[in-house]
XYZ file of C-alpha atoms in Angstrom:
337
model
C 3.933 19.161 14.080
C 1.403 18.590 11.211
C 0.478 21.754 8.825
C -2.898 22.275 7.699
C -3.599 22.680 4.019
C 0.021 20.704 3.393
C -1.342 18.167 1.597
C -2.393 19.987 -1.451
C 0.985 21.836 -1.356
C 2.735 18.858 -1.551
C 0.498 16.830 -4.005
C 0.604 19.784 -6.637
C 4.264 19.665 -6.559
C 4.393 15.839 -7.076
C 1.700 16.035 -9.672
C 4.127 18.181 -11.892
C 7.400 16.314 -11.520
C 5.718 12.712 -12.017
C 4.967 12.174 -9.441
C -3.885 -18.328 10.391
C -5.203 -19.736 13.873
C -8.602 -20.085 13.959
C -8.842 -21.179 10.777
C -5.488 -23.829 11.352
C -7.645 -24.660 14.271
C -10.563 -25.970 12.065
C -7.817 -27.367 9.494
C -5.545 -29.095 11.953
C -2.826 -26.702 11.414
C -1.518 -23.120 11.058
C 1.218 -21.827 8.678
C 2.714 -19.563 11.171
C 3.488 -18.764 14.728
C 3.415 -15.168 16.364
C 7.021 -14.447 17.137
C 7.890 -13.945 21.031
C 7.163 -10.219 22.636
C 3.992 -9.954 21.021
C 0.529 -9.655 21.928
C -2.563 -11.969 20.159
C -5.717 -10.178 19.198
C -8.227 -12.363 17.986
C -10.672 -11.446 15.306
C -14.132 -13.020 14.356
C -14.204 -14.449 10.709
C -17.198 -12.912 9.174
C -18.755 -14.572 5.952
C -18.987 -12.514 2.836
C -16.468 -10.692 3.172
C -13.732 -11.242 0.503
C -10.980 -9.223 1.409
C -10.962 -8.266 5.177
C -11.659 -10.489 8.115
C -8.410 -11.608 9.300
C -8.596 -14.422 11.882
C -5.389 -13.250 13.906
C -3.857 -10.000 14.484
C -0.647 -10.066 16.289
C 0.410 -6.499 17.897
C 3.897 -6.746 17.316
C 6.288 -5.316 20.118
C 9.433 -5.706 18.240
C 10.159 -7.785 14.642
C 11.527 -11.171 15.748
C 12.801 -13.500 13.391
C 15.230 -15.832 15.277
C 13.982 -18.771 15.948
C 10.996 -19.162 13.691
C 9.896 -20.550 10.223
C 11.447 -16.850 8.998
C 14.804 -16.929 9.646
C 16.113 -18.487 6.565
C 13.436 -16.262 4.685
C 14.805 -12.942 5.226
C 18.106 -14.138 4.631
C 17.177 -15.296 1.012
C 15.718 -11.464 0.560
C 18.689 -10.052 1.966
C 20.936 -11.787 -0.438
C 18.945 -10.663 -3.596
C 18.616 -7.171 -2.277
C 22.324 -7.083 -2.050
C 22.850 -8.979 -5.474
C 20.534 -6.315 -7.220
C 22.243 -3.223 -6.207
C 25.850 -4.846 -7.125
C 24.481 -5.231 -10.029
C 23.454 -1.259 -9.770
C 19.404 -2.305 -10.301
C 18.895 -0.284 -7.309
C 20.526 2.428 -5.225
C 18.792 1.172 -1.785
C 16.186 -1.224 -1.754
C 13.600 -1.094 1.653
C 11.216 -3.722 2.251
C 8.691 -4.560 5.083
C 6.497 -8.527 4.902
C 3.838 -9.499 7.691
C 1.591 -12.279 7.592
C -1.332 -11.192 8.175
C -3.162 -14.194 9.815
C -0.568 -14.724 12.349
C 1.423 -11.326 12.795
C 4.739 -12.926 11.597
C 7.045 -10.347 10.403
C 10.091 -9.339 9.123
C 12.037 -6.270 7.656
C 14.916 -4.733 5.975
C 15.576 -1.114 6.436
C 12.291 -0.529 7.379
C 12.873 3.046 8.273
C 14.730 3.866 5.752
C 12.587 7.217 4.697
C 11.742 7.556 0.687
C 9.224 9.944 -1.119
C 5.723 8.542 -1.355
C 4.388 10.164 -4.069
C 1.303 8.201 -5.398
C 1.121 6.307 -2.293
C -0.594 8.887 -0.951
C -3.568 8.531 -2.938
C -4.206 6.212 -0.242
C -5.049 8.253 2.497
C -7.133 10.540 -0.068
C -9.404 7.402 -0.416
C -9.577 6.638 3.014
C -10.823 10.295 3.999
C -13.638 10.237 1.396
C -14.852 6.883 2.563
C -14.334 7.862 6.352
C -17.040 10.801 5.099
C -19.401 7.957 3.422
C -19.590 6.293 6.500
C -21.502 9.334 7.694
C -23.030 9.979 4.974
C -23.438 7.345 1.634
C -24.757 9.646 -0.446
C -21.239 11.503 -0.408
C -20.123 8.711 -2.932
C -22.894 9.869 -5.580
C -21.718 13.549 -5.690
C -20.845 14.619 -8.487
C -17.811 16.948 -9.505
C -16.561 18.030 -13.460
C -13.107 18.052 -14.956
C -12.690 21.271 -16.890
C -9.594 19.779 -18.607
C -7.349 23.123 -18.072
C -4.818 21.388 -16.101
C -4.234 17.513 -17.092
C -2.482 16.737 -13.715
C -1.295 13.145 -15.135
C 0.928 14.257 -18.041
C 3.923 14.396 -16.203
C 3.271 10.889 -15.154
C 6.145 8.396 -15.817
C 3.983 5.582 -15.595
C 1.246 6.706 -17.523
C -2.615 5.868 -16.402
C -4.534 3.578 -18.964
C -7.741 5.930 -18.370
C -8.082 9.128 -17.508
C -10.935 11.957 -17.209
C -12.294 13.615 -20.223
C -12.541 17.480 -20.185
C -15.638 18.988 -19.175
C -17.325 15.765 -18.160
C -18.669 15.179 -14.479
C -17.889 12.198 -12.165
C -19.010 10.772 -9.156
C -16.674 10.598 -6.357
C -16.919 6.575 -6.328
C -15.658 6.606 -9.895
C -12.882 9.102 -8.905
C -11.808 7.079 -6.227
C -12.007 3.937 -7.975
C -10.080 5.949 -11.214
C -7.517 7.776 -8.516
C -6.621 4.127 -7.307
C -6.934 1.737 -9.838
C -5.626 3.939 -12.850
C -3.525 6.253 -10.363
C -5.224 9.281 -12.292
C -3.710 12.389 -11.316
C -6.585 14.021 -12.362
C -8.989 12.245 -10.722
C -6.898 12.537 -7.541
C -6.656 16.495 -8.178
C -10.683 16.678 -8.097
C -10.768 14.302 -5.084
C -7.982 16.702 -3.125
C -9.477 20.117 -3.952
C -12.946 19.135 -2.830
C -11.786 18.006 1.113
C -10.237 19.584 3.869
C -6.967 18.235 3.941
C -7.751 18.765 8.102
C -8.890 15.101 7.289
C -6.492 13.865 5.823
C -4.163 15.571 8.358
C -6.373 13.548 11.214
C -5.847 10.408 9.671
C -2.120 10.422 9.967
C -2.368 11.799 13.600
C -5.240 9.069 14.213
C -2.866 6.253 12.981
C 0.090 7.385 14.373
C 1.852 7.206 11.243
C 5.278 8.747 11.763
C 4.889 11.648 8.299
C 5.012 15.005 8.248
C 2.610 16.033 5.217
C 4.584 19.428 5.293
C 7.925 17.095 4.343
C 6.668 15.142 1.896
C 8.450 16.231 -1.020
C 11.381 14.759 0.637
C 12.115 11.358 1.679
C 9.828 11.738 4.501
C 8.027 8.039 5.065
C 9.656 4.356 5.779
C 8.154 1.386 4.309
C 7.233 0.694 8.017
C 5.482 3.583 8.569
C 3.440 3.100 5.564
C 2.364 -0.501 6.316
C -0.159 1.070 8.649
C -2.852 2.352 6.046
C -2.699 -1.381 4.733
C -2.860 -3.268 8.105
C -6.136 -0.681 9.662
C -7.760 -1.932 5.913
C -7.280 -5.470 6.373
C -8.258 -5.232 9.856
C -11.278 -3.001 9.547
C -10.100 -0.973 12.232
C -10.284 2.720 10.813
C -12.906 2.560 8.102
C -15.975 -0.102 8.960
C -16.177 -3.600 7.222
C -17.997 -2.071 4.432
C -16.010 0.869 3.242
C -12.607 -1.474 4.427
C -13.909 -3.867 1.734
C -14.472 -1.278 -1.120
C -10.930 0.170 -0.498
C -9.139 -3.507 -0.762
C -11.802 -4.049 -3.474
C -10.394 -0.917 -5.798
C -7.311 -1.668 -5.190
C -7.096 -4.894 -6.183
C -8.486 -3.374 -9.163
C -4.724 -1.682 -10.201
C -3.448 -2.389 -13.419
C -0.052 -2.145 -12.904
C 1.719 -5.380 -13.538
C 5.460 -4.654 -13.548
C 6.033 -5.263 -9.512
C 4.413 -7.156 -6.874
C 1.540 -8.564 -9.107
C 4.285 -9.813 -11.788
C 5.765 -11.978 -9.029
C 2.677 -14.149 -8.075
C 0.993 -16.874 -10.594
C -1.782 -15.853 -12.149
C -5.159 -15.728 -10.736
C -3.834 -14.834 -6.885
C -5.482 -11.486 -5.828
C -3.033 -8.754 -4.858
C -4.803 -5.354 -3.613
C -1.752 -3.024 -4.353
C -0.543 0.569 -4.985
C 2.372 1.559 -6.689
C 4.108 5.333 -6.201
C 6.856 6.839 -8.896
C 9.284 10.104 -8.561
C 11.493 11.540 -10.433
C 13.823 13.351 -9.292
C 15.115 16.140 -11.980
C 18.368 17.686 -10.945
C 20.134 14.297 -9.660
C 17.773 12.128 -12.513
C 17.100 9.817 -9.139
C 14.279 7.764 -9.805
C 12.206 6.093 -6.967
C 9.503 3.601 -7.789
C 7.600 1.682 -4.672
C 4.691 -0.785 -3.983
C 2.610 -1.836 -1.162
C 0.242 -5.270 -1.788
C -1.679 -7.261 0.163
C -1.074 -10.991 -1.329
C -4.183 -13.661 -0.804
C -2.095 -16.201 -0.537
C -3.607 -19.565 -0.246
C -2.140 -20.657 2.771
C -3.263 -16.833 4.391
C -3.178 -13.291 3.117
C 0.597 -11.038 3.464
C 1.125 -7.586 3.467
C 4.593 -6.905 0.881
C 6.168 -3.224 1.059
C 9.256 -2.277 -1.131
C 10.439 1.192 -1.473
C 13.320 1.686 -3.973
C 15.652 4.389 -5.697
C 17.619 3.880 -8.177
C 18.187 5.730 -12.148
C 15.893 3.468 -14.092
C 12.234 2.470 -13.684
C 12.007 -1.051 -15.287
C 15.088 -1.876 -13.673
C 13.568 -0.946 -10.144
C 9.954 -2.532 -11.439
C 12.615 -6.158 -12.436
C 13.825 -5.828 -8.489
C 9.888 -5.221 -7.037
C 8.956 -7.828 -9.473
C 11.521 -10.530 -8.403
C 11.266 -9.861 -4.479
C 7.683 -10.991 -4.882
C 8.269 -13.727 -6.756
C 10.637 -14.560 -3.858
C 8.587 -13.873 -0.832
C 5.513 -15.800 -2.628
C 7.525 -18.582 -3.056
C 8.962 -19.043 0.454
C 5.320 -18.357 1.929
C 4.480 -21.246 -0.027
C 7.306 -23.562 1.049
C 6.780 -23.044 4.950
C 6.963 -26.089 6.881
C 3.501 -26.745 8.203
C 3.157 -26.202 11.689
C 0.506 -28.796 13.678
C -1.827 -27.040 16.027
C -1.228 -28.343 19.530
C-alpha cells in the first residue's frame, strides 16, 4: 500500500546522506525481431520528434533470448559482470536491456532491489509535466530558494550548477536543473510545492513495484524502474510534447563517467544517475538508466550497482555500456520478409 506524504520524508533523508520494424520495411531490413511470446503494438512515426515516437513496441510476456540474436550478447555482459565483481570493483550488479524499436530484451538479476536515490527525481519531473499538460502556465510559476539549507552539500557527485540563495526560478528551470545537474536544491523546491499524492499516483498508474515508504531501503529493481523510461519513450503517460521535453532534459545530463562514457562521441543519451552512501556500512550504490539513440535504433540500458568506491562502480557501468553499444553495432542484419 502506498503511503501519502512518504516521498517527502524519504527524499529528505536521501538528500541528507548523499544521496525498427516499420523503418526496417522501408530500408529493407530490421535489426532485431520480437522474441516469441510477445504482443506487438505498432506506433505511427511522427515527423519532427527527436526523442519519442517508437516504431514498434513489444509487450514482453517473459524475457526470452533463446534462439535470438541476443543470446551471446547476454553471455558477454554476464562474463563482464562476473569478472568485475571478482576483481572487487563491485559487490552486486544488476542490468536491464531493451531494444525500444523491436522490444527484444534481456536482464541480469533484474529483480534484485537497490536504493533508487536520485533516480526518483524522474517521477518528480513527470508529476510536474503532468500538471503542465492541464495548464501550461504551471511551467512559468516561480519559487524562491531561501538558501537556508543546501540540500546539495551532502551529494558525493556534486552538481555542476546549483541554485543561488534568495533567487527565484521558474518551475521549468527548476525541472531542468534537477535533471541536468541533479541539483537537490531544485528538487527540494519542486517537491515542497507538489502534492505527493500525485507522485504516489504515478507509481500506481504505471504499476511499478515500489513502495515510497520503503525507499530508504533496497526497494527498487532495474526492471521496475525501466517503466518510467518506457512510458517517456512511448509517450503513453505524458503527451508527446511533454515526453519530448522530459527526454530532452535527460539528454542534457552532465554525468559522463557512466553510460555516456561508454558510447562514441556525438551519440545522444537521455540518462539519469543516482548515488547513495550507507554511513554505517560504508556501502555505496551507484545506478544509471539511459536511452541510447544508437543509429540502428534506440535502446534502454539500466544498471544498478553496489560496492565501496564510486569511481570503480562508475567504471563498471561505463564498461557495460561500451560492450552493449558494441554488440548492438555488430548485430547481424536481418532481412525483412
